[in-house]
Coordinates of N, CA and C in Angstrom, one line a residue:
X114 N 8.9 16.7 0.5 CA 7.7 16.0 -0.1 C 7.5 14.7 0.5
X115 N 8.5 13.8 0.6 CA 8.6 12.4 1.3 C 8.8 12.8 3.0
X116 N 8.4 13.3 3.6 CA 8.8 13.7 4.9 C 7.6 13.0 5.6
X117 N 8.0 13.1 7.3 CA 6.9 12.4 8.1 C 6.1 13.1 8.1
X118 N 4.6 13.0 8.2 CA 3.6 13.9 8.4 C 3.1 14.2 7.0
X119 N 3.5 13.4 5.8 CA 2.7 13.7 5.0 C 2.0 12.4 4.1
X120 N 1.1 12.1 3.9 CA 0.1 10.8 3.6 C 1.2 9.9 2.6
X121 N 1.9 10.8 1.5 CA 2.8 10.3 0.8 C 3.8 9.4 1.7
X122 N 4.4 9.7 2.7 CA 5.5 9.5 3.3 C 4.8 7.8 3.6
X123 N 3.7 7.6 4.3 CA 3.0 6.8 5.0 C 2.8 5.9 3.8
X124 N 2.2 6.1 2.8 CA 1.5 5.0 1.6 C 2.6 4.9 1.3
X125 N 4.0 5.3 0.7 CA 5.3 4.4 0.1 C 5.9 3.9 1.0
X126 N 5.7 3.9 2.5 CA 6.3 3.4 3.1 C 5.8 2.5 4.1
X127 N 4.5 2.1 3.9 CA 4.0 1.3 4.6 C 4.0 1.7 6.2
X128 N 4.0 2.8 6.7 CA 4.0 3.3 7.8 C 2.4 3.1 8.5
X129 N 2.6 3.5 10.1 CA 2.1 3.5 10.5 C 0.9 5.0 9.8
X130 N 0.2 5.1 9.5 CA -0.8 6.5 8.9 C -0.8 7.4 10.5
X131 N -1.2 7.0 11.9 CA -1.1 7.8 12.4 C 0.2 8.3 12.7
X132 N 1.1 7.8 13.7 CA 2.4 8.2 13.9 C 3.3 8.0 13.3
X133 N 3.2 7.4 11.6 CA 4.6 7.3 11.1 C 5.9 6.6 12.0
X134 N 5.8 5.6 12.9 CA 7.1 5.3 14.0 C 7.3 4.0 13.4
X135 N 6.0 2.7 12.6 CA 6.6 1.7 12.5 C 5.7 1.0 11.7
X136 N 6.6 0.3 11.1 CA 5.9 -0.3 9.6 C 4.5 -1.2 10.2
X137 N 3.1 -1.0 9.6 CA 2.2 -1.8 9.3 C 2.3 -3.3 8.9
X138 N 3.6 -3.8 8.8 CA 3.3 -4.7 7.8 C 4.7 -5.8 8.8
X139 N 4.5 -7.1 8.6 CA 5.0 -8.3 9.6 C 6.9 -8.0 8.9
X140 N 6.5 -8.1 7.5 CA 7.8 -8.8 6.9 C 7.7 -6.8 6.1
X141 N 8.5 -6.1 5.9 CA 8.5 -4.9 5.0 C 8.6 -5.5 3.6
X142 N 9.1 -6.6 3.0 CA 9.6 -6.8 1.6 C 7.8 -7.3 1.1
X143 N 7.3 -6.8 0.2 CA 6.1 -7.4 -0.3 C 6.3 -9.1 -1.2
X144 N 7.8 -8.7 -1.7 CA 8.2 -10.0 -2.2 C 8.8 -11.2 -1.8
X145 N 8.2 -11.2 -0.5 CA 8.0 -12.8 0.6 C 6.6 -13.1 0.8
X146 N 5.9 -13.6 -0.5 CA 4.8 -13.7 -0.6 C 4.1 -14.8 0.3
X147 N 5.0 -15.4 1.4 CA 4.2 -16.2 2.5 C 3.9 -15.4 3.5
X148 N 4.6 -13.8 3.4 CA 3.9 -12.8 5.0 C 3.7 -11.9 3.9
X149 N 3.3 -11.7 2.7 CA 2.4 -10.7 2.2 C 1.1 -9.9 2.8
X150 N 0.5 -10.9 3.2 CA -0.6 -10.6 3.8 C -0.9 -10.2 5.1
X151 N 0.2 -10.5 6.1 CA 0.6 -10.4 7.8 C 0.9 -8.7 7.9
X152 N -0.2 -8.7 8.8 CA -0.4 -7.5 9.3 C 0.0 -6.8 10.5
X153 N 0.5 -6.2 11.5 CA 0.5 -6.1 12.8 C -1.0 -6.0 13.2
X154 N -1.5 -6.3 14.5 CA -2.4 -5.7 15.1 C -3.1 -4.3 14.9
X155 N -1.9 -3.9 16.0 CA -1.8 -2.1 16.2 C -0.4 -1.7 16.0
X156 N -0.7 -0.7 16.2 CA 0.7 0.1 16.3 C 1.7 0.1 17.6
X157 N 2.7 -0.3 17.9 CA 3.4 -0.3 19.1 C 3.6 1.3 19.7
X158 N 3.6 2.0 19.0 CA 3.8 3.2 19.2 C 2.5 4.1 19.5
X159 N 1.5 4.2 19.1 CA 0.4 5.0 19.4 C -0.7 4.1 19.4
X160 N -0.3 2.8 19.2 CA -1.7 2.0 19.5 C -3.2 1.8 18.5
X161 N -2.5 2.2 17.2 CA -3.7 2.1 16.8 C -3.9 1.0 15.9
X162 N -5.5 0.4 16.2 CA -5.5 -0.9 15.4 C -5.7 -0.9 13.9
X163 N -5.2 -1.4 13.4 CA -5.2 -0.9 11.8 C -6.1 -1.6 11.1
X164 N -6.6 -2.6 11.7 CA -8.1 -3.5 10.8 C -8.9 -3.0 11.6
X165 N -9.6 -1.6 11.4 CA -10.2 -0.4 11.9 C -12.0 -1.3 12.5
X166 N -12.2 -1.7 11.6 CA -13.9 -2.9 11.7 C -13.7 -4.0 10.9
X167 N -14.5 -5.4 11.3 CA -14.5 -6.6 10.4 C -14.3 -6.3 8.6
X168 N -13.5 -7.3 8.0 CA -13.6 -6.7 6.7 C -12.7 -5.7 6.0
X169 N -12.3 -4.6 6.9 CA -11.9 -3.5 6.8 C -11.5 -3.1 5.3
X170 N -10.2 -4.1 5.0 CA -9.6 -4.0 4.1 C -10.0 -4.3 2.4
X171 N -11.5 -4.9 2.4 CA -11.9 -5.0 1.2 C -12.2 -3.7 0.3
X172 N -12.2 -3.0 1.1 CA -12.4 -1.3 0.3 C -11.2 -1.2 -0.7
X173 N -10.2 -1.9 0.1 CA -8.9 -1.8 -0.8 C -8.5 -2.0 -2.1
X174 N -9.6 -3.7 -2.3 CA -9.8 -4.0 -3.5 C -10.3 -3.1 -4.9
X175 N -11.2 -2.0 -4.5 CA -11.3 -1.1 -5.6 C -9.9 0.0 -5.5
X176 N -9.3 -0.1 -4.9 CA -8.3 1.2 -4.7 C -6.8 0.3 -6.0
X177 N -6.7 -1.0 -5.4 CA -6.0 -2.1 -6.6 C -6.1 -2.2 -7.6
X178 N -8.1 -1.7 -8.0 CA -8.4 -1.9 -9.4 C -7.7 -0.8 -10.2
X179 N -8.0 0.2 -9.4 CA -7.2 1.3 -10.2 C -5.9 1.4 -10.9
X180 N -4.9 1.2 -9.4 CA -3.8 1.2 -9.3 C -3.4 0.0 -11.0
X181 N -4.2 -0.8 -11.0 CA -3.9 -2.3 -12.0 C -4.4 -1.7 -13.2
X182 N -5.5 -0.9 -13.3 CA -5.7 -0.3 -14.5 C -5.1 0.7 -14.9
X183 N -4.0 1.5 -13.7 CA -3.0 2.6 -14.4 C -1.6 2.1 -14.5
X184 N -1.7 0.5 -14.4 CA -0.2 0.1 -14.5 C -0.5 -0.2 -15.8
X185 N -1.8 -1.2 -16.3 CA -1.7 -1.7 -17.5 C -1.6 -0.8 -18.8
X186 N -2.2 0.9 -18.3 CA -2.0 1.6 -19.4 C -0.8 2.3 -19.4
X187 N -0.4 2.5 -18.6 CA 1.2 2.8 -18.7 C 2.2 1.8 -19.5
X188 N 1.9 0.3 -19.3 CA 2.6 -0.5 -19.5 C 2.7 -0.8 -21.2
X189 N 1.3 -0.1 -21.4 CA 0.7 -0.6 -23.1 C 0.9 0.8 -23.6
X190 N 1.5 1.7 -23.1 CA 1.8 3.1 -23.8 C 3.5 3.0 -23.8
X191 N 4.1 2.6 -23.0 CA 5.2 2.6 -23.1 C 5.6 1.4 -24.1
X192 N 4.9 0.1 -24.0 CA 5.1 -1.0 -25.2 C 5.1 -0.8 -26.5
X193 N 3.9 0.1 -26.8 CA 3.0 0.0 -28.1 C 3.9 1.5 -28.7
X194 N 3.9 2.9 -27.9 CA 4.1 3.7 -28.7 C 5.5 4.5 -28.4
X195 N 6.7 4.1 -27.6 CA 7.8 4.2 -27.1 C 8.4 3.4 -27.7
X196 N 8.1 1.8 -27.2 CA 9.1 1.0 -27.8 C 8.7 0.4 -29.4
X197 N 7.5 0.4 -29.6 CA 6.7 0.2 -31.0 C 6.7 -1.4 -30.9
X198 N 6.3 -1.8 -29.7 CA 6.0 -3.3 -29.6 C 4.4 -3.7 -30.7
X199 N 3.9 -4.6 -31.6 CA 3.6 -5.0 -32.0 C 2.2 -4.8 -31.3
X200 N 0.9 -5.3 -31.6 CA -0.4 -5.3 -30.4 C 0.0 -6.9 -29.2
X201 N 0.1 -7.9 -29.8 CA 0.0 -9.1 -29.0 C 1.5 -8.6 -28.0
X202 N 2.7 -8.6 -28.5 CA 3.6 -8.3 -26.9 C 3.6 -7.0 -26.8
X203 N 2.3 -6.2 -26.7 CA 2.5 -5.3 -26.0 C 1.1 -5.9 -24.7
X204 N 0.6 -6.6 -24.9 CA -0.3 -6.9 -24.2 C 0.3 -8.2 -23.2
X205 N 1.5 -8.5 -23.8 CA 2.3 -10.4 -23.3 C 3.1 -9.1 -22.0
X206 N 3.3 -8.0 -22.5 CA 4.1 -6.9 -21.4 C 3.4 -6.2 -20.3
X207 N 2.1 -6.3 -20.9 CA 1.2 -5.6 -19.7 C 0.7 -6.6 -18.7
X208 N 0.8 -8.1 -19.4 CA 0.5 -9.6 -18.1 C 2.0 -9.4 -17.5
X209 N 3.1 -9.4 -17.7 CA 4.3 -9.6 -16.8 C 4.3 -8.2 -16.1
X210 N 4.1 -7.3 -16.7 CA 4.2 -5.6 -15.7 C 3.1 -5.9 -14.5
X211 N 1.8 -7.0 -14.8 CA 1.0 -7.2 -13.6 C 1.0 -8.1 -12.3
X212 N 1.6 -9.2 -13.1 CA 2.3 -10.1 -12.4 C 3.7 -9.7 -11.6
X213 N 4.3 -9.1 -12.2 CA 5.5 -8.7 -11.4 C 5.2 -7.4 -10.3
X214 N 4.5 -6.8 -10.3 CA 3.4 -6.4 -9.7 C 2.7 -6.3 -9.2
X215 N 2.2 -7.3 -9.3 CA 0.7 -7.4 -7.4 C 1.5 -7.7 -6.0
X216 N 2.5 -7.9 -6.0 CA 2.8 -7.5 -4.4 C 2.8 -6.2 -4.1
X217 N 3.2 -5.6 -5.1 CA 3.6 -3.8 -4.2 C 1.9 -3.1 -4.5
X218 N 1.4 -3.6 -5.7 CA 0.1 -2.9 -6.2 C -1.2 -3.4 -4.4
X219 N -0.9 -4.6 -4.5 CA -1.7 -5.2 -3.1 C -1.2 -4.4 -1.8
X220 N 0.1 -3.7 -1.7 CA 0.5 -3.2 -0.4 C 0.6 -1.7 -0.2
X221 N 0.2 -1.3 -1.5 CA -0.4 0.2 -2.0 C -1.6 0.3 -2.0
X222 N -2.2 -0.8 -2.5 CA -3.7 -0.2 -2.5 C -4.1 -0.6 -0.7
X223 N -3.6 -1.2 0.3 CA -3.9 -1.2 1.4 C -3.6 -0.3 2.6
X224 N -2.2 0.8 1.7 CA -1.8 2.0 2.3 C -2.5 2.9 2.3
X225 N -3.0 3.4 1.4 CA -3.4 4.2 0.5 C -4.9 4.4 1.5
X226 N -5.7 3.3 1.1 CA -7.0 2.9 1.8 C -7.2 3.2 3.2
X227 N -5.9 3.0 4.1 CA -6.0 3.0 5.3 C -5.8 4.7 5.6
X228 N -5.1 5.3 4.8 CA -4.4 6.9 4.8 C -5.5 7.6 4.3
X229 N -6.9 7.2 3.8 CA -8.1 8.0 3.5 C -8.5 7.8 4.9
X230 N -8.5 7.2 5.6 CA -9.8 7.1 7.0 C -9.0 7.5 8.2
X231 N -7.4 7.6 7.9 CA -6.5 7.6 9.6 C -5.7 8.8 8.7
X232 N -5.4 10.0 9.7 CA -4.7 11.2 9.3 C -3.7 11.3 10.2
X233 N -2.5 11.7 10.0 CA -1.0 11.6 10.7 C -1.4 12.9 11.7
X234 N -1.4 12.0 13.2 CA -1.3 13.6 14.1 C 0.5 13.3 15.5
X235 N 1.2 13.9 15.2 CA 2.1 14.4 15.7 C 2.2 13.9 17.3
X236 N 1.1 13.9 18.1 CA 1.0 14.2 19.0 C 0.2 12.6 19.8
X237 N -0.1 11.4 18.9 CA -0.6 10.3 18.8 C 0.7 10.1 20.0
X238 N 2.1 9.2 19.9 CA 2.5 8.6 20.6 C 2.6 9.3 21.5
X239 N 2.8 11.1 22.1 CA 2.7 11.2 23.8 C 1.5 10.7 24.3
X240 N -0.1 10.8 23.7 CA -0.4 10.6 24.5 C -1.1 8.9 25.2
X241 N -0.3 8.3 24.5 CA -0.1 7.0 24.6 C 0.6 6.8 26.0
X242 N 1.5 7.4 25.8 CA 2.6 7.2 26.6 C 2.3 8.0 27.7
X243 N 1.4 8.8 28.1 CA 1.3 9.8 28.8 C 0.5 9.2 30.1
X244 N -0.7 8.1 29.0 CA -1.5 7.2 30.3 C -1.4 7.0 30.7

């Protein structure tokens, strides 16, 4: 299921979407919130540029919203009717589940985004290398 070659593999892992060979991302931890945002170029391995056109990554922002509206209802079902948290901390639990949260939600929704437009092909680094 987690294997290379499959979109899953790429969006938890911050991979390259085409060749899976090397992380998208400057720093891998999302929680060094001074290279959060640092992106490679391209890919060292098949070359592909990952800020695809100007902008690119604002699409992402609705892919976040989601992601933040399925953390806060997870976070308010497990408060309210699991743990029987009260209405106010169950809602004081869904701001820290968000807050503790937007780094990996910000580096998912930019995986994810990038893995709808770029599809893993196998065959990306020979012919890189083949040039």
């Amino acid at each position: 299921m987690l294997k290379k070659g499959s979109k899953l593999y790429s969006i938890l892992t911050g991979s390259c979407p085409r060749c899976h060979e090397e992380n998208m991302y400057v720093d891998k931890n999302p929680y060094h919130l001074s290279k959060l945002y640092q992106m490679h170029e391209t890919c060292s391995h098949c070359k592909l540029q990952y800020k695809i056109e100007p902008s690119f990554f604002y699409g992402a922002m609705y892919v976040s919203y989601g992601l933040t509206v399925a953390i806060g209802v997870a976070t308010f079902i497990i408060a309210k009717v699991f743990i029987g948290l009260d209405l106010f901390y169950s809602f004081m639990a869904i701001i820290a589940a968000l807050i503790l949260t937007t780094p990996i939600t910000f580096r998912l929704a930019r995986n994810i985004y990038i893995n709808i437009f770029v599809h893993y092909n196998p065959e990306a680094t020979k012919n890189v290398h083949n040039d």
